[in-house]
Amino acid sequence: MPAVITSLKDDHLQQVRALANRTGRAEAGGCLLEGAVLITQAVEAGAALRFVLAAEGAADPVTSLLAEAHVPVMVVKESVLRQAVRLNRAVSWLAVAELAAVAGDDQPYGDFAVVLDNVLDPGNLGTIVRTAVGLGVADIVCTDPETDLTSRRVLDASRAAVLRARLRRYDTPVQAVRDLRERGFEVVATSGRADTLQGSVPLSGRPVALIVGNETDGVGDDVLELADHVVRIPMSGDVESLNVGVATGISLYELRTRMALAMLGPVVGELVGAVSDLREPGYVGEDAAERALAGFSEAERAQFGDFLRRMRENLRRKG
């Protein structure tokens, strides 16, 4: 039975106290995960945990998982653990996790980025990050010093997805958009006042940066002026707008799909042009499909591989 930590002067508890604010988390490169569920999700997602603190007498749903992941576990007197995190309620499990480093200017982007223009609510931030990571988007761009993706509330709402994201920071939204445009991104901003419906935006097949705005004010006018496309989600009835977390999820899914279809456009044309060769083994359509899929991630290959196979069969029947 390990010795029970009973003093706030213990080094592990000092580390916990240092992570109480955003500045401390940034300096230490760590963050706090509270609760067995969130800790389990972090371990299963491959996040690096420095150590875990368990309140004395707490139920034990995660020790075996932590042992398999070689994460050290210390037992702390419950009242002392509560003091360390400055909460007036019981805390059973607490982990110190490695925080995803803010990506440097020299670290390449993926093919899709989400830009946060003064989105502040922790629940919305967590939902956006969780949805983005779930759809294969790792680059999350913060453009306001008040946006904190490392707080406990955001980490909880994201189900630890923040630990799998590439966090990027710019001083202003305008600076972020200008840099992304220089990197070749096609910039899409959302606005309830836009004339263009999101489903009809003509994407070119380049990487896409989706800009979502503040819960009340939306995307700033200075940012809208720099966007390649300003779009809105069609609404019916008397509903004027959607929650920014929900709207971002809809936009991410639709734009990711349209982006992939835009990239597949030339290949589809090549497949259609190959109808006369469809009944022969090794026809050009198969080569075109392989060339197209080579540029996609495994998830995208799985998604659009079925599409290409169905097209091949349809063209064979028509041929």
Tab-separated table of C-alpha atoms in Angstrom:
chain	number	residue	atom	x	y	z
A	1	MET	CA	0.000	0.000	0.000
A	2	PRO	CA	1.638	3.274	-1.084
A	3	ALA	CA	2.089	6.045	1.443
A	4	VAL	CA	-0.724	8.579	1.477
A	5	ILE	CA	0.241	12.153	0.590
A	6	THR	CA	-1.023	14.456	3.329
A	7	SER	CA	0.776	17.748	2.689
A	8	LEU	CA	0.234	20.454	0.096
A	9	LYS	CA	4.008	20.861	0.038
A	10	ASP	CA	4.348	17.561	-1.820
A	11	ASP	CA	5.961	18.123	-5.228
A	12	HIS	CA	3.079	16.489	-7.118
A	13	LEU	CA	0.538	18.784	-5.480
A	14	GLN	CA	2.751	21.790	-6.153
A	15	GLN	CA	2.682	20.867	-9.829
A	16	VAL	CA	-1.111	20.628	-9.684
A	17	ARG	CA	-1.408	24.066	-8.094
A	18	ALA	CA	0.860	25.552	-10.768
A	19	LEU	CA	-1.594	24.410	-13.447
A	20	ALA	CA	-4.537	26.290	-11.958
A	21	ASN	CA	-4.341	29.147	-14.484
A	22	ARG	CA	-3.675	29.483	-18.191
A	23	THR	CA	-0.255	31.080	-17.742
A	24	GLY	CA	0.909	28.257	-15.519
A	25	ARG	CA	-0.378	25.636	-17.956
A	26	ALA	CA	1.409	27.317	-20.846
A	27	GLU	CA	4.687	27.553	-18.933
A	28	ALA	CA	4.546	23.962	-17.667
A	29	GLY	CA	3.177	22.464	-20.878
A	30	GLY	CA	0.620	20.529	-18.876
A	31	CYS	CA	-3.043	20.508	-17.925
A	32	LEU	CA	-5.378	18.872	-15.419
A	33	LEU	CA	-7.857	16.091	-16.156
A	34	GLU	CA	-10.484	15.553	-13.490
A	35	GLY	CA	-12.444	12.334	-13.073
A	36	ALA	CA	-11.941	8.691	-13.970
A	37	VAL	CA	-13.993	8.970	-17.176
A	38	LEU	CA	-11.918	11.808	-18.653
A	39	ILE	CA	-8.670	10.145	-17.586
A	40	THR	CA	-9.775	6.898	-19.234
A	41	GLN	CA	-10.665	8.721	-22.453
A	42	ALA	CA	-7.280	10.442	-22.461
A	43	VAL	CA	-5.367	7.179	-21.990
A	44	GLU	CA	-7.399	5.402	-24.665
A	45	ALA	CA	-6.699	8.308	-27.036
A	46	GLY	CA	-2.965	7.913	-26.484
A	47	ALA	CA	-2.446	11.091	-24.449
A	48	ALA	CA	0.692	11.290	-22.322
A	49	LEU	CA	-0.046	11.470	-18.589
A	50	ARG	CA	2.735	12.532	-16.222
A	51	PHE	CA	1.040	11.093	-13.144
A	52	VAL	CA	-2.372	10.478	-11.572
A	53	LEU	CA	-3.551	11.362	-8.074
A	54	ALA	CA	-6.272	9.271	-6.439
A	55	ALA	CA	-8.177	10.408	-3.367
A	56	GLU	CA	-7.790	8.066	-0.419
A	57	GLY	CA	-10.665	5.588	-0.418
A	58	ALA	CA	-11.858	6.483	-3.942
A	59	ALA	CA	-13.485	3.818	-6.100
A	60	ASP	CA	-10.928	2.257	-8.425
A	61	PRO	CA	-12.100	1.973	-12.058
A	62	VAL	CA	-8.831	2.942	-13.785
A	63	THR	CA	-5.786	1.570	-11.949
A	64	SER	CA	-5.331	-1.439	-14.242
A	65	LEU	CA	-5.579	0.779	-17.336
A	66	LEU	CA	-3.040	3.207	-15.891
A	67	ALA	CA	-0.687	0.356	-15.026
A	68	GLU	CA	-0.825	-0.896	-18.615
A	69	ALA	CA	0.009	2.639	-19.787
A	70	HIS	CA	2.866	2.859	-17.239
A	71	VAL	CA	1.364	5.931	-15.576
A	72	PRO	CA	2.410	6.409	-11.914
A	73	VAL	CA	-0.466	6.691	-9.429
A	74	MET	CA	-0.201	8.358	-6.001
A	75	VAL	CA	-2.795	8.308	-3.217
A	76	VAL	CA	-3.676	11.648	-1.603
A	77	LYS	CA	-5.769	12.488	1.427
A	78	GLU	CA	-9.096	13.612	-0.052
A	79	SER	CA	-9.260	16.970	1.741
A	80	VAL	CA	-5.693	17.780	0.684
A	81	LEU	CA	-6.411	16.921	-2.949
A	82	ARG	CA	-9.470	19.159	-2.853
A	83	GLN	CA	-7.364	22.026	-1.479
A	84	ALA	CA	-4.757	21.522	-4.193
A	85	VAL	CA	-7.292	22.102	-6.958
A	86	ARG	CA	-9.123	24.816	-4.982
A	87	LEU	CA	-12.546	23.187	-5.184
A	88	ASN	CA	-15.293	22.977	-2.581
A	89	ARG	CA	-16.400	19.534	-3.712
A	90	ALA	CA	-14.933	16.074	-3.609
A	91	VAL	CA	-12.254	15.137	-6.133
A	92	SER	CA	-11.598	11.424	-6.589
A	93	TRP	CA	-9.199	11.254	-9.535
A	94	LEU	CA	-6.896	13.887	-10.998
A	95	ALA	CA	-4.287	13.567	-13.740
A	96	VAL	CA	-1.561	15.859	-14.983
A	97	ALA	CA	-1.393	15.450	-18.745
A	98	GLU	CA	1.077	16.656	-21.332
A	99	LEU	CA	-0.525	19.562	-23.120
A	100	ALA	CA	-0.500	19.526	-26.891
A	101	ALA	CA	2.246	21.991	-27.758
A	102	VAL	CA	1.286	25.117	-29.637
A	103	ALA	CA	2.414	24.392	-33.170
A	104	GLY	CA	5.233	26.591	-34.427
A	105	ASP	CA	5.293	28.522	-37.685
A	106	ASP	CA	7.485	25.854	-39.247
A	107	GLN	CA	5.102	22.993	-38.457
A	108	PRO	CA	2.970	22.246	-41.519
A	109	TYR	CA	-0.804	22.421	-41.485
A	110	GLY	CA	-3.102	19.638	-42.572
A	111	ASP	CA	-5.689	20.115	-45.313
A	112	PHE	CA	-8.314	21.689	-43.042
A	113	ALA	CA	-8.165	24.170	-40.157
A	114	VAL	CA	-10.748	25.671	-37.812
A	115	VAL	CA	-10.205	29.317	-36.886
A	116	LEU	CA	-11.845	30.577	-33.676
A	117	ASP	CA	-12.759	34.265	-33.850
A	118	ASN	CA	-13.328	35.180	-30.191
A	119	VAL	CA	-15.309	32.048	-29.290
A	120	LEU	CA	-15.282	32.095	-25.489
A	121	ASP	CA	-17.769	29.647	-23.968
A	122	PRO	CA	-15.915	26.551	-22.650
A	123	GLY	CA	-18.742	24.210	-23.614
A	124	ASN	CA	-18.766	25.497	-27.185
A	125	LEU	CA	-14.981	25.367	-27.419
A	126	GLY	CA	-14.912	21.781	-26.203
A	127	THR	CA	-17.668	20.754	-28.604
A	128	ILE	CA	-15.880	22.374	-31.544
A	129	VAL	CA	-12.544	20.698	-30.784
A	130	ARG	CA	-14.142	17.304	-30.157
A	131	THR	CA	-16.109	17.486	-33.412
A	132	ALA	CA	-13.127	18.713	-35.415
A	133	VAL	CA	-10.779	16.004	-34.153
A	134	GLY	CA	-13.503	13.412	-34.700
A	135	LEU	CA	-13.755	14.487	-38.347
A	136	GLY	CA	-10.005	14.367	-38.883
A	137	VAL	CA	-9.265	18.078	-38.399
A	138	ALA	CA	-6.301	18.563	-36.067
A	139	ASP	CA	-5.449	22.245	-36.610
A	140	ILE	CA	-7.343	24.510	-34.200
A	141	VAL	CA	-6.438	28.201	-34.510
A	142	CYS	CA	-6.962	30.568	-31.559
A	143	THR	CA	-6.959	34.295	-32.299
A	144	ASP	CA	-7.899	35.873	-28.983
A	145	PRO	CA	-5.972	35.877	-25.694
A	146	GLU	CA	-9.198	35.105	-23.807
A	147	THR	CA	-9.724	31.834	-25.674
A	148	ASP	CA	-8.446	29.111	-23.361
A	149	LEU	CA	-8.546	25.558	-24.693
A	150	THR	CA	-6.677	24.166	-21.694
A	151	SER	CA	-9.197	24.875	-18.943
A	152	ARG	CA	-10.822	21.975	-17.136
A	153	ARG	CA	-14.247	22.843	-18.548
A	154	VAL	CA	-13.004	22.828	-22.146
A	155	LEU	CA	-11.048	19.610	-21.637
A	156	ASP	CA	-14.108	17.967	-20.120
A	157	ALA	CA	-16.439	19.176	-22.890
A	158	SER	CA	-13.969	17.983	-25.540
A	159	ARG	CA	-13.659	14.563	-23.868
A	160	ALA	CA	-9.882	15.114	-23.892
A	161	ALA	CA	-9.823	15.721	-27.675
A	162	VAL	CA	-7.820	18.917	-27.006
A	163	LEU	CA	-4.869	16.651	-26.222
A	164	ARG	CA	-4.967	15.333	-29.803
A	165	ALA	CA	-5.277	18.697	-31.545
A	166	ARG	CA	-2.546	20.924	-32.982
A	167	LEU	CA	-3.173	24.209	-31.206
A	168	ARG	CA	-2.063	27.340	-33.042
A	169	ARG	CA	-2.122	30.932	-31.849
A	170	TYR	CA	-2.180	34.279	-33.611
A	171	ASP	CA	-2.520	37.751	-32.125
A	172	THR	CA	-5.622	38.622	-34.172
A	173	PRO	CA	-8.101	36.895	-36.509
A	174	VAL	CA	-6.916	39.092	-39.391
A	175	GLN	CA	-3.328	37.966	-38.867
A	176	ALA	CA	-4.450	34.330	-38.872
A	177	VAL	CA	-6.476	34.663	-42.070
A	178	ARG	CA	-3.701	36.465	-43.929
A	179	ASP	CA	-1.188	33.790	-42.958
A	180	LEU	CA	-3.528	30.969	-43.957
A	181	ARG	CA	-4.172	32.599	-47.332
A	182	GLU	CA	-0.412	32.862	-47.896
A	183	ARG	CA	-0.187	29.148	-47.118
A	184	GLY	CA	-2.674	28.428	-49.901
A	185	PHE	CA	-5.824	27.956	-47.849
A	186	GLU	CA	-9.270	28.702	-49.226
A	187	VAL	CA	-10.935	30.692	-46.439
A	188	VAL	CA	-14.613	30.099	-45.650
A	189	ALA	CA	-16.303	32.299	-43.037
A	190	THR	CA	-19.749	31.756	-41.557
A	191	SER	CA	-22.308	34.531	-41.186
A	192	GLY	CA	-26.065	34.582	-40.710
A	193	ARG	CA	-26.158	37.579	-43.085
A	194	ALA	CA	-24.437	35.809	-45.983
A	195	ASP	CA	-26.171	35.459	-49.357
A	196	THR	CA	-24.393	32.213	-50.276
A	197	LEU	CA	-25.729	28.985	-48.830
A	198	GLN	CA	-23.036	26.729	-47.431
A	199	GLY	CA	-24.138	23.803	-49.595
A	200	SER	CA	-23.533	25.736	-52.811
A	201	VAL	CA	-20.088	27.200	-52.100
A	202	PRO	CA	-17.771	26.432	-55.059
A	203	LEU	CA	-14.664	24.961	-53.422
A	204	SER	CA	-11.527	24.666	-55.538
A	205	GLY	CA	-9.982	21.587	-53.913
A	206	ARG	CA	-7.336	23.558	-52.003
A	207	PRO	CA	-6.962	23.231	-48.208
A	208	VAL	CA	-9.855	24.893	-46.374
A	209	ALA	CA	-9.864	27.160	-43.315
A	210	LEU	CA	-13.278	27.475	-41.660
A	211	ILE	CA	-13.760	30.604	-39.533
A	212	VAL	CA	-16.402	30.544	-36.803
A	213	GLY	CA	-17.263	33.516	-34.650
A	214	ASN	CA	-18.220	34.765	-31.240
A	215	GLU	CA	-21.467	33.459	-29.726
A	216	THR	CA	-23.091	36.907	-29.877
A	217	ASP	CA	-21.309	38.940	-32.539
A	218	GLY	CA	-20.254	36.240	-34.995
A	219	VAL	CA	-17.226	36.612	-37.257
A	220	GLY	CA	-15.856	40.167	-37.350
A	221	ASP	CA	-16.453	42.318	-40.431
A	222	ASP	CA	-12.712	42.816	-40.971
A	223	VAL	CA	-12.313	39.043	-41.183
A	224	LEU	CA	-15.332	38.576	-43.465
A	225	GLU	CA	-13.748	41.000	-45.938
A	226	LEU	CA	-10.679	38.748	-46.231
A	227	ALA	CA	-12.576	35.487	-46.705
A	228	ASP	CA	-12.828	33.790	-50.094
A	229	HIS	CA	-16.379	32.721	-49.276
A	230	VAL	CA	-18.911	33.959	-46.722
A	231	VAL	CA	-21.647	31.380	-46.229
A	232	ARG	CA	-24.642	30.614	-44.065
A	233	ILE	CA	-26.473	27.476	-43.039
A	234	PRO	CA	-30.073	27.569	-44.353
A	235	MET	CA	-32.616	27.910	-41.549
A	236	SER	CA	-36.375	27.436	-41.499
A	237	GLY	CA	-39.099	28.838	-39.283
A	238	ASP	CA	-38.353	31.613	-36.841
A	239	VAL	CA	-34.963	30.271	-35.733
A	240	GLU	CA	-32.406	32.966	-36.499
A	241	SER	CA	-29.204	31.129	-35.656
A	242	LEU	CA	-27.631	27.975	-34.265
A	243	ASN	CA	-25.350	27.463	-31.305
A	244	VAL	CA	-21.780	27.979	-32.558
A	245	GLY	CA	-20.751	24.463	-31.534
A	246	VAL	CA	-23.642	22.892	-33.449
A	247	ALA	CA	-23.142	25.169	-36.464
A	248	THR	CA	-19.432	24.369	-36.603
A	249	GLY	CA	-20.175	20.645	-36.629
A	250	ILE	CA	-22.582	21.043	-39.551
A	251	SER	CA	-20.128	23.225	-41.467
A	252	LEU	CA	-17.192	20.905	-40.826
A	253	TYR	CA	-19.023	17.854	-42.097
A	254	GLU	CA	-20.454	19.520	-45.181
A	255	LEU	CA	-17.294	21.388	-46.165
A	256	ARG	CA	-15.090	18.330	-45.608
A	257	THR	CA	-17.361	16.341	-47.913
A	258	ARG	CA	-17.525	19.088	-50.560
A	259	MET	CA	-13.778	19.572	-50.374
A	260	ALA	CA	-13.148	15.886	-51.028
A	261	LEU	CA	-15.634	15.856	-53.903
A	262	ALA	CA	-13.913	18.906	-55.407
A	263	MET	CA	-10.609	17.030	-55.279
A	264	LEU	CA	-12.250	13.978	-56.861
A	265	GLY	CA	-13.849	15.976	-59.674
A	266	PRO	CA	-11.043	15.508	-62.238
A	267	VAL	CA	-10.814	11.827	-61.405
A	268	VAL	CA	-14.543	11.315	-61.856
A	269	GLY	CA	-14.228	12.902	-65.279
A	270	GLU	CA	-11.413	10.538	-66.150
A	271	LEU	CA	-13.468	7.577	-64.987
A	272	VAL	CA	-16.423	8.620	-67.099
A	273	GLY	CA	-14.140	9.090	-70.082
A	274	ALA	CA	-12.861	5.564	-69.667
A	275	VAL	CA	-16.226	3.864	-70.301
A	276	SER	CA	-15.020	2.153	-73.466
A	277	ASP	CA	-12.267	0.362	-71.511
A	278	LEU	CA	-14.364	-0.739	-68.549
A	279	ARG	CA	-14.848	-4.331	-69.638
A	280	GLU	CA	-11.129	-4.998	-69.954
A	281	PRO	CA	-8.896	-5.972	-66.998
A	282	GLY	CA	-6.649	-3.149	-65.814
A	283	TYR	CA	-8.793	-0.444	-67.377
A	284	VAL	CA	-7.696	3.168	-66.993
A	285	GLY	CA	-10.476	3.912	-64.485
A	286	GLU	CA	-8.853	1.699	-61.885
A	287	ASP	CA	-5.552	3.515	-62.326
A	288	ALA	CA	-7.329	6.847	-61.986
A	289	ALA	CA	-9.049	5.740	-58.802
A	290	GLU	CA	-5.770	4.586	-57.270
A	291	ARG	CA	-4.083	7.866	-58.157
A	292	ALA	CA	-6.954	9.811	-56.610
A	293	LEU	CA	-7.062	7.853	-53.383
A	294	ALA	CA	-3.290	8.001	-52.916
A	295	GLY	CA	-3.580	11.609	-51.804
A	296	PHE	CA	-6.156	10.971	-49.083
A	297	SER	CA	-5.891	9.859	-45.483
A	298	GLU	CA	-6.945	6.350	-44.476
A	299	ALA	CA	-10.315	7.657	-43.266
A	300	GLU	CA	-10.908	9.481	-46.550
A	301	ARG	CA	-9.846	6.446	-48.570
A	302	ALA	CA	-12.405	4.367	-46.705
A	303	GLN	CA	-15.111	6.968	-47.234
A	304	PHE	CA	-14.573	7.577	-50.933
A	305	GLY	CA	-13.237	4.176	-51.899
A	306	ASP	CA	-16.775	2.799	-51.739
A	307	PHE	CA	-17.985	5.723	-53.841
A	308	LEU	CA	-15.450	5.003	-56.567
A	309	ARG	CA	-16.174	1.285	-56.514
A	310	ARG	CA	-19.904	1.910	-56.942
A	311	MET	CA	-19.197	4.277	-59.826
A	312	ARG	CA	-16.993	1.652	-61.456
A	313	GLU	CA	-19.766	-0.960	-61.249
A	314	ASN	CA	-22.370	1.467	-62.586
A	315	LEU	CA	-20.157	2.413	-65.517
A	316	ARG	CA	-19.494	-1.249	-66.253
A	317	ARG	CA	-23.210	-1.956	-66.429
A	318	LYS	CA	-23.794	1.039	-68.683
A	319	GLY	CA	-20.874	0.008	-70.855
